[in-house]
CSV table of C-alpha atoms and ligand atoms in Angstrom, one decimal:
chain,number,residue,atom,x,y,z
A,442,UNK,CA,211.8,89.5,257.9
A,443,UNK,CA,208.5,88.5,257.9
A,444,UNK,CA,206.2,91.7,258.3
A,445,UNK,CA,206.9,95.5,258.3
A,446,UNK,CA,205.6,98.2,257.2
A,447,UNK,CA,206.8,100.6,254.3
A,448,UNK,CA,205.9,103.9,253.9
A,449,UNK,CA,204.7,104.7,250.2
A,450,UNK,CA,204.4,107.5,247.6
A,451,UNK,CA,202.0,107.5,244.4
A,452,UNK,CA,201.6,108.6,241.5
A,453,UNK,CA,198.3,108.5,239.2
A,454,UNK,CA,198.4,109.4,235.4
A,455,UNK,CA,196.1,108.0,232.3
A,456,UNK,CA,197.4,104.4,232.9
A,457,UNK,CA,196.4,104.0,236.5
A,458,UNK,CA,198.3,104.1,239.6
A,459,UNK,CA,202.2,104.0,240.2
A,460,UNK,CA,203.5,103.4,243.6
A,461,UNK,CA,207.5,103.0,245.1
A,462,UNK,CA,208.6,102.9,248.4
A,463,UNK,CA,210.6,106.3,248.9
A,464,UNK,CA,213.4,105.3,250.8
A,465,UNK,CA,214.7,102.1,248.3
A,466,UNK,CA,213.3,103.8,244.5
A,467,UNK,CA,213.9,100.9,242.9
A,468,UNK,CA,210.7,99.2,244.9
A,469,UNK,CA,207.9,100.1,242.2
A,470,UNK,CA,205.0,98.7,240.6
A,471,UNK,CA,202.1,99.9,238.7
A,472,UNK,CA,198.6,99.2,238.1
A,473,UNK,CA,195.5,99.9,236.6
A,474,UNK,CA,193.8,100.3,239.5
A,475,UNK,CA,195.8,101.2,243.0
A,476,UNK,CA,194.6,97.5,244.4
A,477,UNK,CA,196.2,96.2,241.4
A,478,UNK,CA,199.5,97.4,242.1
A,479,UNK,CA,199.2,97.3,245.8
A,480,UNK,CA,199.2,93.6,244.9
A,481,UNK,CA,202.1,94.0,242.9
A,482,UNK,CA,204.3,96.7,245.0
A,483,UNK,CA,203.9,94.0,247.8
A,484,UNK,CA,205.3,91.3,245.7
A,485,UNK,CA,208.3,93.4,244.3
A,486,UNK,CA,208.9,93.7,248.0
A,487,UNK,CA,209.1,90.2,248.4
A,488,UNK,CA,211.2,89.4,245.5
A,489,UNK,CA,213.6,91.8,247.1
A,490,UNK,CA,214.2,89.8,249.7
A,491,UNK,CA,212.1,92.3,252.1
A,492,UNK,CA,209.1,91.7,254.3
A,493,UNK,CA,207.0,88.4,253.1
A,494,UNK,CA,204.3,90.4,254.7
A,495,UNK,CA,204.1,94.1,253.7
A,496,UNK,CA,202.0,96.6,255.2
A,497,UNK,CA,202.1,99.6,252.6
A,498,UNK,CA,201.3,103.0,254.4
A,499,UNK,CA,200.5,105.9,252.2
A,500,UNK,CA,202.1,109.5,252.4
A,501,UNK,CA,200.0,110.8,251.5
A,502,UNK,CA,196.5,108.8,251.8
A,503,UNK,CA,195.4,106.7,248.3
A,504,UNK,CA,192.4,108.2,246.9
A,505,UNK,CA,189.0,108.0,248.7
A,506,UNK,CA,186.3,105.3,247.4
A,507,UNK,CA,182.7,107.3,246.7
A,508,UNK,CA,181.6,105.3,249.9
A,509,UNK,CA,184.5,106.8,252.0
A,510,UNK,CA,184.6,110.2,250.9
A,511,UNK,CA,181.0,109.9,252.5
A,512,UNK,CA,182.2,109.5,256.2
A,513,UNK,CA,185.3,111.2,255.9
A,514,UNK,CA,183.8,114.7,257.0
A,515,UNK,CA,186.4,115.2,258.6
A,516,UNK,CA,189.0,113.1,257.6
A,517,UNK,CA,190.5,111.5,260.8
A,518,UNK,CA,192.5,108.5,261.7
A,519,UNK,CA,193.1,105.4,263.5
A,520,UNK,CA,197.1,105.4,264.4
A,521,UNK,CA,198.8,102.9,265.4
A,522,UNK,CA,202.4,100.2,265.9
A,523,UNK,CA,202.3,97.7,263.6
A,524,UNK,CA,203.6,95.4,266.2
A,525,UNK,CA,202.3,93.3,269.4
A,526,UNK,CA,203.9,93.2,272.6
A,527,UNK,CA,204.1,90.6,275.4
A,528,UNK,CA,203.5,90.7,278.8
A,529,UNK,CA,205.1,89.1,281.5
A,530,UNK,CA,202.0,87.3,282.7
A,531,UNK,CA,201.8,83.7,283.5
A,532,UNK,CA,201.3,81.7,279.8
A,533,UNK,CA,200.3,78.4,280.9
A,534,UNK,CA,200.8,75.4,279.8
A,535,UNK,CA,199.0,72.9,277.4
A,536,UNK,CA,197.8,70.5,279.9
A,537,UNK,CA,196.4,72.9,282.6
A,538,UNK,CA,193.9,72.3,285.2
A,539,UNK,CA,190.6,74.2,285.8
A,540,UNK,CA,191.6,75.6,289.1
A,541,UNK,CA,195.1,76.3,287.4
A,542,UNK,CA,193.4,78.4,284.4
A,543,UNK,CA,191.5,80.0,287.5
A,544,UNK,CA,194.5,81.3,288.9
A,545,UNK,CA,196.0,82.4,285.7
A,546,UNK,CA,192.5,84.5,284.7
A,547,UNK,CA,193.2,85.7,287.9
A,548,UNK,CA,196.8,87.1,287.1
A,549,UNK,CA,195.1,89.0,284.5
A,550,UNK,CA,192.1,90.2,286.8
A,551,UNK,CA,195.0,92.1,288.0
A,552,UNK,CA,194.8,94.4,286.0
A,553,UNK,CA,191.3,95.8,285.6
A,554,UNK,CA,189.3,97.5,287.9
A,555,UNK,CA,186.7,94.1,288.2
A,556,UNK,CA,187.3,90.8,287.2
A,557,UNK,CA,187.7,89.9,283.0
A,558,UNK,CA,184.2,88.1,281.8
A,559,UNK,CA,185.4,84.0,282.0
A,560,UNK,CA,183.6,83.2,278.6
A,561,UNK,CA,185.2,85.8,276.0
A,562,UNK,CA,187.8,87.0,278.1
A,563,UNK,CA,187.3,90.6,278.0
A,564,UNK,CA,187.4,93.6,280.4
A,565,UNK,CA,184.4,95.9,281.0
A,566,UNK,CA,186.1,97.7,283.7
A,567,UNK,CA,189.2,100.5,282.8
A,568,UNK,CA,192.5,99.4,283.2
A,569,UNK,CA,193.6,99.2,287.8
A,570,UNK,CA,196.9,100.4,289.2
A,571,UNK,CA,198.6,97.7,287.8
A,572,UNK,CA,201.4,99.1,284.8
A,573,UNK,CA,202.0,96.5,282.0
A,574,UNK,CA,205.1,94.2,282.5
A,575,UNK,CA,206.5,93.7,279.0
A,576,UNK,CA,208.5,91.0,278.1
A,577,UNK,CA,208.5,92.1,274.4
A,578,UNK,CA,208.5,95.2,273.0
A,579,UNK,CA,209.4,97.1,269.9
A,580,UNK,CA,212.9,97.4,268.8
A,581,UNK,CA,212.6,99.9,265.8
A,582,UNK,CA,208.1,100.8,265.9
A,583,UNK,CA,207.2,103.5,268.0
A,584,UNK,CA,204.3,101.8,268.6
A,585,UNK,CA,202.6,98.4,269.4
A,586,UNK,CA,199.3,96.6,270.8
A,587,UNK,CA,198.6,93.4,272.6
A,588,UNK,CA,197.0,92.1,275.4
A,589,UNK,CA,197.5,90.9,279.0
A,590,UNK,CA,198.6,87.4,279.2
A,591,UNK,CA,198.0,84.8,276.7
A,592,UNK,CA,194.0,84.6,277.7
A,593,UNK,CA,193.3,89.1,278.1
A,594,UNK,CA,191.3,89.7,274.8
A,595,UNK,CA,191.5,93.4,275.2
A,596,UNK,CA,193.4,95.4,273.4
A,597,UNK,CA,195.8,97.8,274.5
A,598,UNK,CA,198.0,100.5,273.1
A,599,UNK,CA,201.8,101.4,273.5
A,600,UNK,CA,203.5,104.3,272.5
A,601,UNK,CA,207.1,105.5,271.8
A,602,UNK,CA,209.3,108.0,274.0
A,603,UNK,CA,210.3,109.2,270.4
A,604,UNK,CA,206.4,109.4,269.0
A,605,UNK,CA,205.4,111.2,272.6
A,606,UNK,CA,208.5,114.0,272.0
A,607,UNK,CA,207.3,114.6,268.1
A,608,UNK,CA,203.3,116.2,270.2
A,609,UNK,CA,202.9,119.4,271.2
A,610,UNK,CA,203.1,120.0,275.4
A,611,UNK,CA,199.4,120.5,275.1
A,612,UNK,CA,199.0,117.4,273.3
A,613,UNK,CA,200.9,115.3,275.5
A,614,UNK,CA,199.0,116.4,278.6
A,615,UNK,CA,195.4,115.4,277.5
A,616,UNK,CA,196.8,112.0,277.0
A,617,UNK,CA,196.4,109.4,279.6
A,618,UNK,CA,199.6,107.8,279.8
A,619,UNK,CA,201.4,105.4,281.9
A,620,UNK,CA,205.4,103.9,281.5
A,621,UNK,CA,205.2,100.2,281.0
A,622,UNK,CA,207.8,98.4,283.3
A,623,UNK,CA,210.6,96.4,281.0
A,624,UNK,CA,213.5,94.6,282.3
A,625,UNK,CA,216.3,96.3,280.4
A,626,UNK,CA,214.9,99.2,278.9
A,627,UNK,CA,216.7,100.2,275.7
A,628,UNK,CA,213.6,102.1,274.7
A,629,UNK,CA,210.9,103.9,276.8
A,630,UNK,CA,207.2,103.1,276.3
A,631,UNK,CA,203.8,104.4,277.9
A,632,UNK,CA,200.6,102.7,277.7
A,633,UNK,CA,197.8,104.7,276.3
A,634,UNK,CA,195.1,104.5,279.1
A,635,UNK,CA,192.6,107.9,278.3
A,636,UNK,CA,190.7,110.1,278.2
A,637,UNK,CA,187.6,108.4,277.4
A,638,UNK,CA,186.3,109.3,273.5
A,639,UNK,CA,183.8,109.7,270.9
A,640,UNK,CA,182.1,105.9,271.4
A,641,UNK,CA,182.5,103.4,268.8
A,642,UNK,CA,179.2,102.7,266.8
A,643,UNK,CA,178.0,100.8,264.1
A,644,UNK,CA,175.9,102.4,260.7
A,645,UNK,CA,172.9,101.7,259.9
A,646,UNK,CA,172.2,100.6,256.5
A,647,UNK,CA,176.4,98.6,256.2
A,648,UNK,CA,176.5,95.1,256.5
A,649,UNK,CA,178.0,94.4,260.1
A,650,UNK,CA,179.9,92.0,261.5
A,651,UNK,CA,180.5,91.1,264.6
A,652,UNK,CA,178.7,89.2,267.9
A,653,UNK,CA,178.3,89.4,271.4
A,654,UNK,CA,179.0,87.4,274.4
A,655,UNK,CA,176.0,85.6,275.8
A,656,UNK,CA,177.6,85.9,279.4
A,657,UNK,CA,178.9,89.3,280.0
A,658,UNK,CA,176.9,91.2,276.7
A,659,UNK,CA,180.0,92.5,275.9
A,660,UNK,CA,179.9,93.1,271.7
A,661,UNK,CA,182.6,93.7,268.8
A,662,UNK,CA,182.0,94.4,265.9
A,663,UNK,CA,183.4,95.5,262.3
A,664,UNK,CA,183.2,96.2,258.6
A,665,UNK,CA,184.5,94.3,255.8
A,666,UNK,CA,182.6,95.8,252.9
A,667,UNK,CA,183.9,96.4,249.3
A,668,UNK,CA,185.0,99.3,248.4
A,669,UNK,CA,185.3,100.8,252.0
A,670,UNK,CA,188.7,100.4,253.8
A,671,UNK,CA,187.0,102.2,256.9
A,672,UNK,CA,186.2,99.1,259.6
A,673,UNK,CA,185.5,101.4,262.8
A,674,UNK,CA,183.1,104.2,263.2
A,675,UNK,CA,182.2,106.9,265.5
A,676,UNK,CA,179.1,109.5,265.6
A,677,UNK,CA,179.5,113.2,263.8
A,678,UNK,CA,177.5,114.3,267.0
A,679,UNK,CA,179.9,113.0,269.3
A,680,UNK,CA,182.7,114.9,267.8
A,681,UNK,CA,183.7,117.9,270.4
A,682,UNK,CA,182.9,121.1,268.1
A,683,UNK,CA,186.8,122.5,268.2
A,684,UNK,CA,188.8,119.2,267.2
A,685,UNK,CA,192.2,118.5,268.8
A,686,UNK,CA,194.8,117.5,266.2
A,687,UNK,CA,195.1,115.0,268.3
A,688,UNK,CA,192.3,112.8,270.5
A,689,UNK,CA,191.1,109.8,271.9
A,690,UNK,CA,188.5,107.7,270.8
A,691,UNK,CA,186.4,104.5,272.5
A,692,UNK,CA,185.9,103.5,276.0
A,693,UNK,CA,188.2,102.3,278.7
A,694,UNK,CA,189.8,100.2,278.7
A,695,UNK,CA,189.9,100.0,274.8
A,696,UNK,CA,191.0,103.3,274.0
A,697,UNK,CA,192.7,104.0,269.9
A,698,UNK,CA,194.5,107.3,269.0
A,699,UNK,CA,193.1,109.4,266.6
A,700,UNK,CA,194.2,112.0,264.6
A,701,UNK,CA,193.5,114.7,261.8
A,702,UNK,CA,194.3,114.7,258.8
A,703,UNK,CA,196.4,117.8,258.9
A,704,UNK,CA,198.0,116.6,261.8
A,705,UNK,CA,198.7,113.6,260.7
A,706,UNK,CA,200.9,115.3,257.3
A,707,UNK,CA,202.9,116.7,259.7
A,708,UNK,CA,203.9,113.6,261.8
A,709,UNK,CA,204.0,110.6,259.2
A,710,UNK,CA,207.4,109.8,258.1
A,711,UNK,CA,209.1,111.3,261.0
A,712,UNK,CA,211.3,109.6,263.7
A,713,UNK,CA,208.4,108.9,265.9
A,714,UNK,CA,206.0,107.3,264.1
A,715,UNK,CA,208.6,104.2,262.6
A,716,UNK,CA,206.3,101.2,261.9
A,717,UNK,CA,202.8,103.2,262.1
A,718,UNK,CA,199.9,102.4,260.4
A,719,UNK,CA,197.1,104.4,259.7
A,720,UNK,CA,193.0,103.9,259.1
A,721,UNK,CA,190.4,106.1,258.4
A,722,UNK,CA,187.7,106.4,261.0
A,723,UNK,CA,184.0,106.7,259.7
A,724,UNK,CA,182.6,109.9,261.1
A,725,UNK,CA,178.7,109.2,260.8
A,726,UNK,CA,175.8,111.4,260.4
A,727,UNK,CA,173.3,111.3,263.1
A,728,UNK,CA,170.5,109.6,261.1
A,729,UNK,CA,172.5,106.1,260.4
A,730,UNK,CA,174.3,106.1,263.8
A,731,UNK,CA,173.3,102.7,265.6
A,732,UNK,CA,174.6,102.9,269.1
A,733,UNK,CA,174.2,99.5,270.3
A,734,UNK,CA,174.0,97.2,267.4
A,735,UNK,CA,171.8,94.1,267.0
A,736,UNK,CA,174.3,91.1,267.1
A,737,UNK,CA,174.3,87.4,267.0
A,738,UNK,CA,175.8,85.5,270.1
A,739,UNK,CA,179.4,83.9,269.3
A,740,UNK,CA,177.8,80.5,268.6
A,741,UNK,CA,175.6,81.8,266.3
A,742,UNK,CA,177.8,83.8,264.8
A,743,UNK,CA,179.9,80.7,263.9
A,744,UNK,CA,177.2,78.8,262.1
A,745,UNK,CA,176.6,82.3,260.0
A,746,UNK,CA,179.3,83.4,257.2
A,747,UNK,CA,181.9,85.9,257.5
A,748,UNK,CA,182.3,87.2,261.2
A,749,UNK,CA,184.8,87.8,263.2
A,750,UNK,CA,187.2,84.5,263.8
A,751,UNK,CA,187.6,83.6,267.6
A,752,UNK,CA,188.1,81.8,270.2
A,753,UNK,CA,185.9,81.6,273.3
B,1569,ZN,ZN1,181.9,88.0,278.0
């Protein structure tokens, strides 16, 4: 097994920090700090003969930096499957001709409502008609993202049967949702397609990084800063005054499930939410929020340090 995801308890007590996966005890390790045995839990797994790549998963959430406590009014998160899935859309091969890439962009133009930029590969439009045609999905996660095609650079969410029976009725019907077609379906899965959400924005004042595309403007954009595990943001002001436990955030067709704090105690470790990760989301106060953030092209990006890796 090379990646999964293990849900995590902790302890903290003059020493530092002591953490152990719940449901095998004897996976433990201790630190001074909780990166320091992070590190350490991780390799215990390995040694174990578990996942070579371990994604630890608190319940409940480690300790807040200074720097996150700051945009954690409220505390909400980014949910998600640990997983990818794959679509059953033409992959191409290595030694394909222009007109034949043409046709496969095409296959992927599909399914948006106007045609996928040709330089980065993104949509700007929401998702068409067209349901996702998986040719992987999960076995055991109730959740999962990926892209159309090979080529799609958009990012798309799938949820579980299982994780849409653990919401309330009046939860489940302010999601957008739409069953993805599978072959032999052991497992049922909807594509998250809406409502839109708060809009993703960037802080003034925290190192960015990210770019646009030259062609189509479209921009991404993160943050990797120490001491902050937060790498997506949205505006206090955009927040609707009586938050949902659960709720949408971004713009179609890039839409991410978000959830409270509270809500999120009551869902983690439940059949459901198998293989689930969770990220805070940086609420921001009006005064830093940057709504469209200045960002260098792709190109330039590459001849600066520490941006976002891609092709285009
Ligand atoms: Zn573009």
């Amino acid at each position: 097994m090379e990646h999964a995801v293990y849900l995590c308890a902790w302890s903290r007590s003059r020493d530092g920090y002591s953490l152990w996966v719940p449901s095998r005890p004897k996976l433990r390790a201790n630190g001074s700090t909780h990166a320091e045995a992070e590190e350490r839990l991780i390799r215990a797994i390995q040694d174990a003969g578990g996942a070579t790549h371990a994604v630890l998963e608190f319940d409940p959430p480690l300790p807040k930096s200074i720097l996150e406590a700051k945009y954690a009014k409220p505390e909400i998160y980014l949910i998600c499957g640990d997983d990818r899935f794959e679509t059953n859309v033409a992959k191409g091969s290595p030694f394909e001709s222009a007109a034949e890439l043409e046709e496969r962009l095409k296959g992927i133009d599909a399914f948006f409502q106007s045609p996928i930029c040709r330089k980065c590969k993104y949509s700007s439009s929401p998702r068409s008609d067209e349901p996702l045609s998986l040719s992987y999905a999960p076995a055991r996660y109730d959740g999962a993202f990926g892209h159309v095609g090979k080529l799609g650079m958009t990012t798309l969410q799938l949820f579980s049967g299982e994780f849409l029976d653990l919401l309330t009725p009046q939860e489940r019907q302010y999601l957008k949702l739409r069953p993805v077609i599978r072959k032999r379906p052991a497992r049922k899965f909807y594509e998250l397609l809406g409502p839109a959400g708060p809009p993703l924005v960037a802080v003034a004042g925290l190192k960015i990084s990210g770019w646009r595309c030259s062609k189509c403007g479209h921009r991404i954009w993160g943050y990797w800063v120490e001491g902050l595990s937060i790498r997506t943001f949205i505006a206090a002001s955009d927040l609707p005054p009586f938050l949902r436990g659960i709720f949408t955030v971004g713009i179609p067709p890039e839409i991410h499930l978000a959830v409270t704090s509270e809500r999120w105690k009551a869902l983690v470790g439940q059949k459901g939410t198998r293989g689930f990760t969770s990220n805070l989301l940086g609420v921001v106060p009006e005064h830093e929020v940057v709504r469209v953030p200045e960002l260098p092209t792709y190109e330039e990006s590459l001849r600066g340090a520490g941006c976002l890796k891609r092709s285009v």
